């Protein structure tokens, strides 16, 4: 990236990370954010919360107590902490960006009673979780159609395993699942469980379901950890995933991609960890006064499914998971000579790879 893209004064950006900084999905979010921050010349300070509500509250306080203060705070509406963070930041005159999980309508209404213009929240960046939830369900039907030589059975016994009961991302993915259940009556949802995004919980839940003698043809999993837990339980019970039971997940995790490659998963939806990089692009454009980012906009980007059909394309673009190979300035409207829309996806990434 050219030095001309960097700001004259280095901005301090605090990220209240609800997850782990050394593994899993939130590490990828953190890492892509760090690479993009470095490219744009921002000082990024990350407070990891390790999927712990109390630690997340502490992380938020540490972000507020930074000296000198942060110029911007990036927060995630996990554990319904978003409204508190926005209001506290507004009192301190620190702009907030909501990432991946935006404020719910009740939260927005609550803030509106306490803030005239919600000036503390400058924009929100979220993926289209509903579409992802729908496409995971659809992939289970497609996988079964290929697996059953005699054609699809009349119904597929479906076990649905959600992430949690309150996070907007979880609820939106379930809304997509519900749409699929209405559209595809072949999916017969037998039970809907909540695994709290955990491999271990999903493993125990799936094992208990099988031990109870319940029918099982497909598992809709809200993320890859849940899918992987279900897969191991299914295989320990002597069944074969991808043949006897279809499983679909989400996150583009390394293990998820490997299981798509070996046929154990119908797909891993995702790409949304790149929102760590996208949010730095939007911050750069916000500072540059790009019109689309005025007046608290809610920017949504589409996630994409990795299947056996596009594995090679994915591996070519992101297989090494070396985010320094991406020039994030290529996604900036302010930096572009033409266009007024964001193209956050595989096609855009292919154009943004740094060539030797």
Short mmCIF file of C-alpha atoms in Angstrom, two decimals:
data_model
loop_
_atom_site.label_atom_id
_atom_site.label_comp_id
_atom_site.label_asym_id
_atom_site.label_seq_id
_atom_site.Cartn_x
_atom_site.Cartn_y
_atom_site.Cartn_z
CA UNK A 1 0.00 0.00 0.00
CA UNK A 2 1.22 3.48 -0.82
CA UNK A 3 2.31 5.70 2.13
CA UNK A 4 -0.05 8.35 0.76
CA UNK A 5 -2.96 6.28 2.04
CA UNK A 6 -1.84 6.63 5.61
CA UNK A 7 -3.23 9.36 7.84
CA UNK A 8 -0.97 12.21 8.95
CA UNK A 9 -1.60 11.28 12.61
CA UNK A 10 -1.88 7.66 13.65
CA UNK A 11 -5.37 6.95 14.89
CA UNK A 12 -5.85 4.75 17.95
CA UNK A 13 -8.55 2.14 17.39
CA UNK A 14 -9.74 -0.17 20.17
CA UNK A 15 -11.40 -3.50 19.35
CA UNK A 16 -13.46 -5.19 22.08
CA UNK A 17 -13.08 -8.78 20.89
CA UNK A 18 -15.75 -11.08 22.38
CA UNK A 19 -13.77 -14.20 21.49
CA UNK A 20 -10.29 -15.68 21.77
CA UNK A 21 -7.32 -13.91 20.28
CA UNK A 22 -5.22 -17.01 19.74
CA UNK A 23 -7.60 -19.44 18.04
CA UNK A 24 -10.79 -19.89 16.11
CA UNK A 25 -13.05 -17.48 14.29
CA UNK A 26 -12.30 -14.40 16.38
CA UNK A 27 -8.56 -14.86 15.88
CA UNK A 28 -9.18 -14.61 12.12
CA UNK A 29 -11.27 -11.47 12.66
CA UNK A 30 -8.51 -10.02 14.82
CA UNK A 31 -5.75 -10.95 12.37
CA UNK A 32 -7.46 -9.52 9.28
CA UNK A 33 -8.25 -6.35 11.23
CA UNK A 34 -4.62 -6.02 12.30
CA UNK A 35 -3.28 -6.43 8.77
CA UNK A 36 -5.69 -3.83 7.38
CA UNK A 37 -4.99 -1.45 10.30
CA UNK A 38 -1.27 -1.71 9.59
CA UNK A 39 -1.86 -0.98 5.91
CA UNK A 40 -3.95 2.10 6.66
CA UNK A 41 -1.55 3.31 9.34
CA UNK A 42 -3.79 2.87 12.40
CA UNK A 43 -2.68 1.78 15.88
CA UNK A 44 -4.97 -1.10 16.81
CA UNK A 45 -5.37 -2.19 20.43
CA UNK A 46 -7.33 -5.42 20.96
CA UNK A 47 -8.99 -6.54 24.18
CA UNK A 48 -9.79 -10.28 24.00
CA UNK A 49 -12.74 -11.55 26.06
CA UNK A 50 -12.45 -15.33 25.59
CA UNK A 51 -16.20 -15.89 25.16
CA UNK A 52 -16.80 -14.76 28.74
CA UNK A 53 -19.50 -12.18 29.52
CA UNK A 54 -17.78 -10.73 32.59
CA UNK A 55 -14.45 -10.54 30.78
CA UNK A 56 -16.15 -8.74 27.89
CA UNK A 57 -17.52 -6.12 30.31
CA UNK A 58 -13.99 -5.72 31.66
CA UNK A 59 -12.60 -5.47 28.11
CA UNK A 60 -15.03 -2.65 27.35
CA UNK A 61 -13.96 -0.78 30.48
CA UNK A 62 -10.29 -1.20 29.58
CA UNK A 63 -11.03 0.22 26.13
CA UNK A 64 -12.73 3.24 27.71
CA UNK A 65 -9.80 3.74 30.11
CA UNK A 66 -7.11 3.86 27.41
CA UNK A 67 -4.61 6.69 27.75
CA UNK A 68 -4.52 8.55 25.51
CA UNK A 69 -8.17 7.72 24.71
CA UNK A 70 -9.09 5.67 21.67
CA UNK A 71 -10.19 7.67 18.65
CA UNK A 72 -12.65 4.92 17.70
CA UNK A 73 -14.02 1.80 19.37
CA UNK A 74 -15.08 -1.31 17.45
CA UNK A 75 -17.58 -3.43 19.40
CA UNK A 76 -19.67 -6.56 18.86
CA UNK A 77 -23.18 -6.89 20.25
CA UNK A 78 -22.50 -10.14 22.09
CA UNK A 79 -24.24 -10.78 25.40
CA UNK A 80 -26.45 -7.79 24.55
CA UNK A 81 -23.64 -5.43 25.58
CA UNK A 82 -23.86 -3.22 22.49
CA UNK A 83 -26.24 -0.56 23.80
CA UNK A 84 -24.26 -0.09 27.02
CA UNK A 85 -21.04 0.31 25.06
CA UNK A 86 -22.57 2.83 22.64
CA UNK A 87 -24.02 4.97 25.43
CA UNK A 88 -20.86 4.91 27.52
CA UNK A 89 -18.73 5.79 24.49
CA UNK A 90 -21.09 8.63 23.59
CA UNK A 91 -20.64 10.10 27.08
CA UNK A 92 -16.90 10.03 26.48
CA UNK A 93 -17.25 11.40 22.94
CA UNK A 94 -15.69 8.30 21.36
CA UNK A 95 -17.36 7.11 18.13
CA UNK A 96 -18.36 3.44 18.04
CA UNK A 97 -18.56 0.99 15.13
CA UNK A 98 -20.68 -2.13 15.59
CA UNK A 99 -19.18 -5.19 13.91
CA UNK A 100 -20.76 -8.51 12.88
CA UNK A 101 -23.59 -8.27 15.44
CA UNK A 102 -25.43 -4.95 15.30
CA UNK A 103 -27.91 -3.51 17.77
CA UNK A 104 -31.33 -5.13 17.92
CA UNK A 105 -34.44 -3.05 17.30
CA UNK A 106 -35.33 -2.97 21.04
CA UNK A 107 -31.80 -1.80 21.82
CA UNK A 108 -32.03 0.95 19.20
CA UNK A 109 -35.36 2.08 20.63
CA UNK A 110 -33.90 2.10 24.13
CA UNK A 111 -30.91 4.17 23.06
CA UNK A 112 -33.19 6.59 21.19
CA UNK A 113 -34.84 7.49 24.51
CA UNK A 114 -31.46 8.40 25.99
CA UNK A 115 -29.68 9.88 22.97
CA UNK A 116 -31.15 12.45 20.60
CA UNK A 117 -29.30 11.34 17.51
CA UNK A 118 -27.35 8.19 18.47
CA UNK A 119 -24.22 10.17 17.65
CA UNK A 120 -22.08 7.61 19.45
CA UNK A 121 -22.72 5.00 16.75
CA UNK A 122 -21.27 5.96 13.39
CA UNK A 123 -21.94 2.79 11.35
CA UNK A 124 -22.61 -0.93 11.55
CA UNK A 125 -21.07 -3.72 9.45
CA UNK A 126 -22.85 -7.08 9.43
CA UNK A 127 -23.00 -10.15 7.18
CA UNK A 128 -26.19 -11.55 5.66
CA UNK A 129 -26.64 -14.29 8.25
CA UNK A 130 -30.19 -15.08 7.20
CA UNK A 131 -29.14 -16.03 3.69
CA UNK A 132 -26.33 -18.16 5.13
CA UNK A 133 -28.74 -20.05 7.38
CA UNK A 134 -31.00 -20.71 4.41
CA UNK A 135 -28.17 -21.93 2.18
CA UNK A 136 -26.79 -24.31 4.84
CA UNK A 137 -30.21 -25.97 4.96
CA UNK A 138 -30.47 -26.05 1.18
CA UNK A 139 -27.06 -27.70 0.92
CA UNK A 140 -28.23 -30.58 3.11
CA UNK A 141 -30.91 -31.40 0.57
CA UNK A 142 -28.44 -31.13 -2.30
CA UNK A 143 -26.00 -33.41 -0.48
CA UNK A 144 -28.69 -36.00 0.21
CA UNK A 145 -29.83 -35.91 -3.40
CA UNK A 146 -26.30 -36.82 -4.53
CA UNK A 147 -25.86 -39.45 -1.82
CA UNK A 148 -29.10 -41.40 -2.26
CA UNK A 149 -28.91 -43.40 -5.48
CA UNK A 150 -32.65 -43.92 -5.54
CA UNK A 151 -33.39 -40.21 -5.25
CA UNK A 152 -34.40 -38.17 -2.23
CA UNK A 153 -36.52 -39.87 0.41
CA UNK A 154 -39.86 -38.31 1.25
CA UNK A 155 -38.39 -36.64 4.34
CA UNK A 156 -34.99 -36.01 5.86
CA UNK A 157 -34.83 -36.15 9.66
CA UNK A 158 -33.12 -32.91 10.62
CA UNK A 159 -31.32 -32.05 13.84
CA UNK A 160 -30.75 -28.27 14.08
CA UNK A 161 -28.06 -26.99 16.44
CA UNK A 162 -28.03 -23.24 17.00
CA UNK A 163 -25.27 -21.06 18.46
CA UNK A 164 -27.21 -19.25 21.18
CA UNK A 165 -30.62 -17.76 21.95
CA UNK A 166 -29.83 -14.04 21.89
CA UNK A 167 -27.00 -13.02 19.56
CA UNK A 168 -28.35 -11.32 16.41
CA UNK A 169 -26.14 -13.50 14.18
CA UNK A 170 -27.55 -16.67 15.74
CA UNK A 171 -31.15 -15.49 15.49
CA UNK A 172 -30.70 -14.39 11.88
CA UNK A 173 -29.18 -17.73 10.86
CA UNK A 174 -32.15 -19.46 12.48
CA UNK A 175 -34.50 -17.15 10.58
CA UNK A 176 -32.85 -18.39 7.37
CA UNK A 177 -33.30 -21.97 8.52
CA UNK A 178 -36.98 -21.29 9.20
CA UNK A 179 -37.42 -19.94 5.67
CA UNK A 180 -35.83 -23.10 4.28
CA UNK A 181 -38.09 -25.32 6.40
CA UNK A 182 -41.13 -23.57 4.92
CA UNK A 183 -39.81 -23.76 1.37
CA UNK A 184 -38.47 -27.34 1.50
CA UNK A 185 -40.92 -29.71 3.24
CA UNK A 186 -38.48 -32.58 2.69
CA UNK A 187 -36.61 -31.20 5.71
CA UNK A 188 -38.37 -32.53 8.79
CA UNK A 189 -36.88 -30.76 11.79
CA UNK A 190 -37.05 -33.19 14.70
CA UNK A 191 -35.31 -31.07 17.31
CA UNK A 192 -33.67 -27.66 17.69
CA UNK A 193 -30.85 -27.44 20.23
CA UNK A 194 -28.47 -24.71 21.40
CA UNK A 195 -24.76 -25.55 21.70
CA UNK A 196 -23.37 -22.15 22.73
CA UNK A 197 -21.02 -22.29 19.73
CA UNK A 198 -19.19 -25.23 21.33
CA UNK A 199 -17.72 -28.37 19.75
CA UNK A 200 -18.01 -30.24 23.06
CA UNK A 201 -21.65 -29.34 23.64
CA UNK A 202 -22.58 -30.23 20.06
CA UNK A 203 -20.77 -33.56 20.37
CA UNK A 204 -22.67 -34.47 23.54
CA UNK A 205 -26.01 -33.31 22.15
CA UNK A 206 -25.62 -35.27 18.91
CA UNK A 207 -24.39 -38.38 20.70
CA UNK A 208 -27.35 -38.25 23.06
CA UNK A 209 -29.74 -37.84 20.14
CA UNK A 210 -28.31 -40.91 18.39
CA UNK A 211 -28.21 -42.97 21.60
CA UNK A 212 -31.88 -42.16 22.10
CA UNK A 213 -32.66 -44.01 18.89
CA UNK A 214 -33.90 -40.92 17.06
CA UNK A 215 -33.73 -40.78 13.27
CA UNK A 216 -30.99 -38.61 11.83
CA UNK A 217 -30.36 -37.78 8.18
CA UNK A 218 -28.98 -34.24 8.40
CA UNK A 219 -27.49 -31.74 10.85
CA UNK A 220 -27.86 -27.98 10.39
CA UNK A 221 -25.02 -26.42 12.39
CA UNK A 222 -24.76 -22.71 13.19
CA UNK A 223 -20.96 -22.77 12.93
CA UNK A 224 -18.09 -25.11 12.08
CA UNK A 225 -17.25 -26.00 15.69
CA UNK A 226 -20.82 -27.25 16.13
CA UNK A 227 -20.63 -29.13 12.83
CA UNK A 228 -17.34 -30.77 13.79
CA UNK A 229 -18.71 -31.88 17.15
CA UNK A 230 -21.73 -33.41 15.43
CA UNK A 231 -19.54 -35.15 12.84
CA UNK A 232 -17.39 -36.83 15.49
CA UNK A 233 -20.46 -38.02 17.40
CA UNK A 234 -22.04 -39.39 14.22
CA UNK A 235 -18.89 -41.25 13.22
CA UNK A 236 -18.33 -42.66 16.70
CA UNK A 237 -21.84 -44.10 16.39
CA UNK A 238 -20.74 -45.98 13.27
CA UNK A 239 -22.35 -43.79 10.63
CA UNK A 240 -20.65 -41.94 7.80
CA UNK A 241 -21.07 -38.20 7.37
CA UNK A 242 -21.56 -37.19 3.78
CA UNK A 243 -23.24 -40.52 3.10
CA UNK A 244 -25.55 -41.55 5.94
CA UNK A 245 -25.87 -38.06 7.47
CA UNK A 246 -25.41 -34.68 5.79
CA UNK A 247 -23.77 -31.90 7.84
CA UNK A 248 -23.41 -28.24 6.96
CA UNK A 249 -21.59 -25.53 8.93
CA UNK A 250 -20.30 -21.99 8.82
CA UNK A 251 -17.06 -20.08 9.47
CA UNK A 252 -14.60 -21.01 6.71
CA UNK A 253 -12.47 -22.56 9.46
CA UNK A 254 -9.47 -24.62 8.39
CA UNK A 255 -11.07 -27.80 9.75
CA UNK A 256 -14.36 -26.91 8.13
CA UNK A 257 -12.70 -26.48 4.74
CA UNK A 258 -10.85 -29.79 5.19
CA UNK A 259 -14.13 -31.55 5.93
CA UNK A 260 -15.71 -30.08 2.82
CA UNK A 261 -12.73 -31.36 0.85
CA UNK A 262 -13.09 -34.90 2.22
CA UNK A 263 -16.85 -34.93 1.74
CA UNK A 264 -17.86 -34.94 5.40
CA UNK A 265 -19.52 -31.51 5.18
CA UNK A 266 -21.76 -30.24 2.42
CA UNK A 267 -20.31 -26.75 2.82
CA UNK A 268 -18.83 -24.25 5.20
CA UNK A 269 -20.49 -20.89 4.74
CA UNK A 270 -18.73 -17.74 5.75
CA UNK A 271 -15.97 -15.34 4.89
CA UNK A 272 -17.29 -12.99 7.54
CA UNK A 273 -14.06 -13.10 9.55
CA UNK A 274 -12.76 -10.81 6.80
CA UNK A 275 -15.07 -8.19 8.30
CA UNK A 276 -12.06 -7.43 10.49
CA UNK A 277 -10.38 -6.08 7.38
CA UNK A 278 -13.56 -4.64 5.86
CA UNK A 279 -14.23 -2.52 8.96
CA UNK A 280 -10.83 -0.86 8.58
CA UNK A 281 -11.69 -0.08 4.96
CA UNK A 282 -14.97 1.50 6.07
CA UNK A 283 -13.23 3.49 8.80
CA UNK A 284 -10.76 4.85 6.24
CA UNK A 285 -13.66 5.83 3.98
CA UNK A 286 -15.63 7.32 6.88
CA UNK A 287 -12.69 9.58 7.70
CA UNK A 288 -12.48 10.46 3.99
CA UNK A 289 -16.20 11.47 4.17
CA UNK A 290 -17.49 8.91 1.68
CA UNK A 291 -21.18 9.68 1.26
CA UNK A 292 -22.49 6.14 1.79
CA UNK A 293 -21.10 6.17 5.34
CA UNK A 294 -22.93 9.28 6.56
CA UNK A 295 -25.81 9.24 9.05
CA UNK A 296 -25.25 5.91 10.90
CA UNK A 297 -25.59 3.51 7.95
CA UNK A 298 -25.97 -0.24 8.33
CA UNK A 299 -23.68 -1.89 5.79
CA UNK A 300 -24.44 -5.54 4.99
CA UNK A 301 -22.23 -7.90 3.02
CA UNK A 302 -23.00 -11.33 1.65
CA UNK A 303 -21.24 -14.40 2.94
CA UNK A 304 -20.34 -17.17 0.52
CA UNK A 305 -20.32 -20.95 0.67
CA UNK A 306 -17.21 -23.05 0.15
CA UNK A 307 -18.20 -26.32 -1.50
CA UNK A 308 -16.32 -29.01 -3.37
CA UNK A 309 -17.13 -27.12 -6.58
CA UNK A 310 -15.18 -23.99 -5.62
CA UNK A 311 -12.52 -25.38 -3.29
CA UNK A 312 -9.76 -24.74 -5.81
CA UNK A 313 -10.77 -21.11 -6.19
CA UNK A 314 -10.79 -20.66 -2.44
CA UNK A 315 -7.41 -22.32 -2.04
CA UNK A 316 -5.91 -20.11 -4.73
CA UNK A 317 -7.16 -16.95 -3.09
CA UNK A 318 -7.03 -17.64 0.64
CA UNK A 319 -5.65 -21.13 1.18
CA UNK A 320 -2.46 -19.95 2.90
CA UNK A 321 -4.48 -17.69 5.23
CA UNK A 322 -1.75 -15.09 4.90
CA UNK A 323 -3.80 -11.90 5.09
CA UNK A 324 -0.79 -9.73 4.24
CA UNK A 325 -1.32 -10.96 0.67
CA UNK A 326 -4.48 -8.82 0.49
CA UNK A 327 -4.25 -5.12 -0.37
CA UNK A 328 -7.27 -3.85 1.55
CA UNK A 329 -7.05 -0.42 -0.08
CA UNK A 330 -8.48 -2.06 -3.23
CA UNK A 331 -11.85 -2.24 -1.45
CA UNK A 332 -11.95 1.45 -0.52
CA UNK A 333 -14.38 3.73 -2.36
CA UNK A 334 -12.27 6.75 -1.40
CA UNK A 335 -9.22 5.11 -2.94
CA UNK A 336 -11.07 3.96 -6.06
CA UNK A 337 -11.16 5.93 -9.28
CA UNK A 338 -14.66 4.68 -10.02
CA UNK A 339 -17.59 3.02 -8.31
CA UNK A 340 -19.63 3.79 -5.22
CA UNK A 341 -20.34 0.30 -3.87
CA UNK A 342 -18.38 -2.16 -1.79
CA UNK A 343 -17.43 -5.55 -3.21
CA UNK A 344 -16.57 -7.63 -0.16
CA UNK A 345 -16.35 -11.16 -1.51
CA UNK A 346 -14.31 -13.81 -3.27
CA UNK A 347 -14.35 -11.97 -6.59
CA UNK A 348 -13.09 -8.77 -4.99
CA UNK A 349 -10.43 -10.67 -3.07
CA UNK A 350 -9.10 -12.17 -6.29
CA UNK A 351 -8.52 -8.63 -7.58
CA UNK A 352 -6.92 -7.48 -4.32
CA UNK A 353 -4.20 -10.11 -3.98
CA UNK A 354 -0.73 -8.69 -3.86
CA UNK A 355 1.29 -9.99 -6.79
CA UNK A 356 5.04 -10.51 -6.52
#
